XYZ file of C-alpha atoms in Angstrom:
334
model
C 0.000 0.000 0.000
C 2.918 2.367 0.679
C 4.282 1.722 -2.838
C 0.894 2.315 -4.461
C 0.202 5.467 -2.420
C 3.547 6.980 -3.397
C 3.068 6.233 -7.096
C -0.608 7.237 -7.179
C -0.043 10.516 -5.309
C -2.458 9.786 -2.469
C -2.312 8.667 1.157
C -1.815 5.112 2.302
C -5.195 5.350 4.043
C -6.854 6.100 0.687
C -5.226 3.022 -0.873
C -6.400 0.932 2.076
C -9.980 2.144 1.724
C -10.004 1.433 -2.033
C -8.465 -2.055 -1.825
C -10.639 -3.007 1.153
C -13.752 -1.434 -0.411
C -14.456 0.302 2.889
C -18.028 1.527 3.360
C -18.751 5.187 4.018
C -15.681 6.650 2.293
C -16.510 9.486 -0.111
C -13.874 8.591 -2.693
C -14.401 9.519 -6.317
C -14.503 6.933 -9.102
C -11.403 8.609 -10.556
C -9.443 8.076 -7.329
C -10.478 4.422 -7.147
C -9.509 3.863 -10.770
C -6.139 5.555 -10.289
C -5.368 3.261 -7.346
C -6.380 0.162 -9.361
C -4.284 1.192 -12.370
C -1.257 2.045 -10.226
C -1.484 -1.261 -8.365
C -1.632 -3.188 -11.656
C 1.261 -1.200 -13.146
C 3.399 -2.061 -10.116
C 2.582 -5.745 -10.480
C 0.229 -6.136 -7.551
C -2.891 -8.281 -7.810
C -6.140 -6.479 -7.052
C -8.375 -8.353 -4.552
C -11.743 -9.350 -5.977
C -13.459 -7.665 -3.028
C -11.986 -4.316 -4.084
C -14.009 -4.235 -7.309
C -17.224 -5.615 -5.804
C -20.213 -3.269 -5.366
C -19.507 -0.780 -2.586
C -21.234 -1.835 0.658
C -24.070 0.306 1.949
C -22.892 3.250 3.991
C -22.893 2.984 7.745
C -24.642 5.660 9.844
C -22.682 8.911 9.887
C -19.586 8.739 12.028
C -17.885 12.094 12.508
C -14.466 12.867 13.953
C -13.803 16.198 15.708
C -10.298 17.431 16.496
C -10.042 20.367 18.920
C -6.806 22.191 19.700
C -7.922 22.860 23.307
C -11.135 21.579 24.879
C -10.906 22.792 28.467
C -9.839 26.414 27.881
C -13.394 27.755 27.577
C -16.998 26.546 27.224
C -17.154 27.491 23.532
C -15.570 24.245 22.303
C -18.096 22.192 24.247
C -20.938 24.232 22.768
C -19.710 23.658 19.210
C -19.303 19.937 19.836
C -22.750 19.734 21.423
C -24.389 21.594 18.523
C -22.816 19.220 16.018
C -23.245 15.971 17.938
C -26.913 16.617 18.791
C -27.777 16.919 15.098
C -25.677 13.899 14.093
C -26.989 11.679 16.882
C -30.578 12.528 15.998
C -29.864 10.768 12.702
C -28.378 7.727 14.408
C -24.770 8.806 13.903
C -21.790 8.841 16.220
C -19.265 11.580 17.039
C -15.673 10.998 18.139
C -13.750 13.835 19.800
C -10.008 14.229 20.289
C -7.762 16.982 21.642
C -4.541 17.682 19.756
C -3.087 20.559 21.843
C -1.714 21.863 18.553
C 0.632 18.861 18.162
C 0.757 17.738 14.511
C 1.878 14.208 15.450
C -1.040 13.800 17.848
C -3.348 15.186 15.163
C -2.106 12.632 12.613
C -2.634 9.766 15.072
C -6.126 10.987 15.896
C -7.028 11.148 12.207
C -5.724 7.609 11.669
C -7.734 6.331 14.636
C -10.874 8.128 13.466
C -10.498 6.668 9.973
C -10.218 3.191 11.457
C -13.587 3.855 13.105
C -15.065 4.504 9.667
C -15.714 8.246 9.904
C -17.294 9.893 6.865
C -16.263 13.477 7.751
C -13.713 15.313 9.857
C -14.186 18.610 11.691
C -11.241 20.705 12.880
C -12.070 23.218 15.638
C -9.893 25.922 17.210
C -10.592 27.872 20.385
C -9.337 31.205 19.030
C -10.558 32.442 15.660
C -7.535 32.338 13.383
C -6.049 31.363 10.055
C -4.667 27.829 9.999
C -2.348 25.894 7.704
C -3.696 22.323 7.528
C -1.177 19.606 8.301
C -0.459 16.930 5.694
C -2.647 14.473 7.613
C -5.598 16.874 7.455
C -5.026 17.790 3.789
C -4.767 14.154 2.724
C -7.685 12.811 4.744
C -9.879 10.780 2.347
C -13.086 12.208 3.833
C -14.840 15.574 3.827
C -13.078 18.137 6.059
C -14.709 21.191 7.653
C -13.154 23.969 9.739
C -14.867 25.638 12.703
C -13.698 28.951 14.174
C -10.735 28.905 11.775
C -10.051 29.150 8.060
C -7.328 28.726 5.438
C -5.776 31.610 3.511
C -7.202 30.444 0.185
C -10.511 29.351 1.768
C -10.263 26.080 -0.143
C -11.666 24.143 2.825
C -15.250 24.986 3.902
C -15.225 26.887 7.177
C -17.482 28.755 9.590
C -16.375 31.660 11.810
C -18.228 34.218 13.958
C -19.213 37.453 12.221
C -17.208 39.534 14.703
C -17.059 42.839 12.820
C -20.831 42.896 12.454
C -21.160 41.903 16.112
C -18.989 44.770 17.316
C -20.825 47.181 15.052
C -24.232 46.006 16.280
C -23.200 46.337 19.932
C -21.942 49.895 19.475
C -24.888 50.850 17.267
C -27.262 49.795 20.056
C -25.598 52.270 22.418
C -25.753 54.997 19.770
C -29.481 54.426 19.191
C -30.013 54.984 22.923
C -28.454 58.423 22.580
C -24.851 57.783 23.609
C -22.215 59.772 21.708
C -19.166 59.265 23.897
C -18.586 55.510 24.098
C -15.476 53.842 25.478
C -14.453 50.301 24.604
C -12.305 47.718 26.381
C -10.706 45.322 23.900
C -9.223 41.891 24.339
C -5.587 41.188 23.502
C -5.274 43.149 20.295
C -3.117 40.553 18.497
C -6.147 38.262 18.415
C -8.492 38.432 15.426
C -11.590 38.565 17.627
C -10.312 41.725 19.354
C -9.268 43.317 16.056
C -12.608 42.598 14.386
C -14.766 43.737 17.309
C -12.774 46.976 17.364
C -13.345 47.386 13.605
C -17.064 46.976 14.218
C -16.953 49.604 16.982
C -15.209 52.052 14.643
C -17.640 51.362 11.803
C -20.641 52.077 14.022
C -19.115 55.386 15.115
C -18.294 56.350 11.517
C -21.802 55.470 10.325
C -23.232 57.772 12.994
C -20.724 60.566 12.193
C -19.158 60.245 15.646
C -15.379 60.924 15.562
C -13.207 58.029 16.663
C -11.060 58.846 19.717
C -8.099 56.607 20.462
C -8.194 57.819 24.081
C -11.495 55.946 24.505
C -9.952 52.573 23.537
C -8.465 50.557 26.410
C -6.684 47.268 25.793
C -7.492 44.399 28.140
C -6.788 40.685 28.154
C -10.351 39.267 28.370
C -10.083 38.904 32.186
C -12.294 40.334 34.931
C -9.363 42.224 36.435
C -8.594 43.836 33.063
C -12.167 45.110 32.850
C -11.917 46.474 36.381
C -8.625 48.316 35.795
C -9.702 49.714 32.419
C -12.952 51.021 33.893
C -11.053 52.841 36.658
C -9.047 54.568 33.904
C -12.245 55.404 32.035
C -13.717 57.011 35.152
C -10.571 59.144 35.564
C -11.003 60.775 32.143
C -11.734 64.526 32.273
C -14.731 64.103 29.964
C -16.189 60.836 31.173
C -17.998 58.604 28.637
C -21.619 57.649 29.208
C -21.269 54.071 27.943
C -18.714 51.253 27.774
C -18.554 48.457 25.221
C -16.675 45.610 26.948
C -15.566 43.163 24.292
C -16.314 40.129 26.416
C -18.540 39.393 29.421
C -15.727 38.681 31.856
C -14.324 42.180 31.402
C -17.882 43.477 31.797
C -18.000 41.826 35.247
C -14.903 43.805 36.233
C -16.466 46.934 34.751
C -19.587 46.449 36.906
C -17.436 46.122 40.014
C -15.451 49.303 39.326
C -18.591 51.299 38.554
C -20.331 50.167 41.720
C -17.235 50.905 43.850
C -17.330 54.426 42.405
C -20.940 54.772 43.530
C -22.345 54.765 39.997
C -25.538 53.046 38.915
C -25.919 50.856 35.812
C -27.441 51.908 33.458
C -28.523 55.278 34.924
C -24.970 56.652 35.261
C -23.188 54.375 32.796
C -24.497 51.917 30.213
C -22.540 48.700 29.691
C -22.540 46.173 26.850
C -20.656 42.875 26.904
C -19.931 40.128 24.377
C -20.061 36.281 24.351
C -23.335 35.786 26.317
C -21.729 33.677 29.017
C -24.041 32.410 31.748
C -22.831 35.116 34.163
C -24.439 37.760 31.925
C -27.891 36.599 33.022
C -26.990 36.712 36.717
C -25.459 40.168 36.953
C -27.548 42.984 38.394
C -28.756 44.476 36.164
C -28.648 41.684 33.585
C -26.034 42.377 30.920
C -26.818 43.289 27.314
C -24.412 41.174 25.258
C -23.820 39.343 21.963
C -23.969 35.599 21.447
C -20.718 33.944 20.407
C -22.263 31.396 18.019
C -20.198 28.260 18.606
C -23.290 26.072 18.955
C -24.647 27.494 15.695
C -21.298 26.794 13.995
C -21.469 23.182 15.172
C -24.982 22.935 13.752
C -23.708 24.426 10.477
C -21.092 21.666 10.219
C -23.744 19.015 10.882
C -25.948 20.475 8.139
C -23.075 20.342 5.647
C -22.279 16.742 6.536
C -25.878 15.526 6.512
C -26.615 17.269 3.228
C -23.703 15.468 1.567
C -21.787 18.645 0.697
C -18.533 17.628 -0.968
C -15.271 18.311 0.841
C -14.011 20.203 -2.220
C -16.704 22.859 -1.818
C -14.944 25.995 -0.633
C -15.673 29.259 1.077
C -16.041 30.862 4.475
C -19.420 31.135 6.182
C -19.765 33.954 8.713
C -22.241 33.098 11.456
C -24.192 35.963 13.024
C -23.534 37.055 16.622
C -27.029 38.136 17.741
C -27.358 40.960 20.278
C -29.304 39.999 23.414
C -30.854 43.172 24.850
C -31.209 43.142 28.628
C -31.230 45.838 31.318
C -27.698 47.294 31.295
C -28.340 50.004 28.679
C -30.433 53.150 28.974
C -30.303 56.688 27.519
C -27.656 58.939 29.125
C -28.714 61.374 31.802
C -29.672 64.800 30.417
C-alpha cells in the first residue's frame, strides 16, 4: 500500500480504503480507478473484493479534532451543537484533543479513519487562520473547519461574524443616545479583538461620531482587566456615558469598578458585553451582550455533513452574533 500510495499521489489510508472497499468513504470513481491502475502497473494483484459493489454506507460517524477543549466553554458548545444533530440521525461523534501537536493530530485522524468516519471537523478555540497539516489535507473524507479558516478558503469553514457583532453592539448604544462611548478590547493581536474593534469604529463612523483613540483601552479578556480599564475610564476629564466591553468577563470587572465608584448601571453608565456567558444573566442588572455562536457553527457543520456537501466545496461562512438586549443600557442622563 505504501508503494501504491507513493506512485498514485495519495495517502496510504486512501489506498487501504479502495483495496478493502471500505463503506462510508466518499472517494471519487477517478481516485479508485487511479489506485487500481497504479497497483496493476506495479505488479500487484487487485483483490476481488476491491471491485465488488460498494457496501451500503454505515450511519454517519464524525471525527472532531479540537486544539484545546478545556480552555473555555465554547468548544463544548460547538461539539454539542454538532453531535446533537448527528446523533438525531443515528450517527456517532468521536472527539479528540490535539493541543496543537501535529503528530497527535495525525494519530487521531488515523484512529478516526479506522472507526469509519465519513467526515472530519477541525475546531480551534481562538478564531484564526490555519495551515492544515499533511494528515488533514490528505484525509480521504470531507473536512470542515470551525472557528478557523485557510488563507485560500479552499476548505469549507465557519467563523463568527465579529465585525458585524462589534458594530451592532456599538450601534445599540448609539441608538439609545450615547455619543461618547469607550471600549475595552481583548488582547489586540487576536483576530476577535481586532474585528470587534473594527465593528466599533464602523458604528461610530456610520453615525458621524469621531473616533477617539483615548477611549480605547486594551485588556486581556479577564475580569481584572475590565476592572482596571474602567477605573481609567472614570478618571477621564470628559467621562464617557457608555462602555462596550468586548467580552462578558471584562464586563463583570467593569460592573465592580462602577459600583465601587458609587455609579448606577445603566442610569450613570451603560454597559454592553460580548459572548453571552451564563454570568451575563446573573449580573444585576442583567447584561446586554452578543452571542458567540459556537453552537450554531457546530450545527452548520452538521448540516453540511448531513446534506452530503462535498469536501471540495470551498468558502467561508460567517455566522451571526445576535445581540441579546437586557437591562444594562439606557439613555444617558440629560
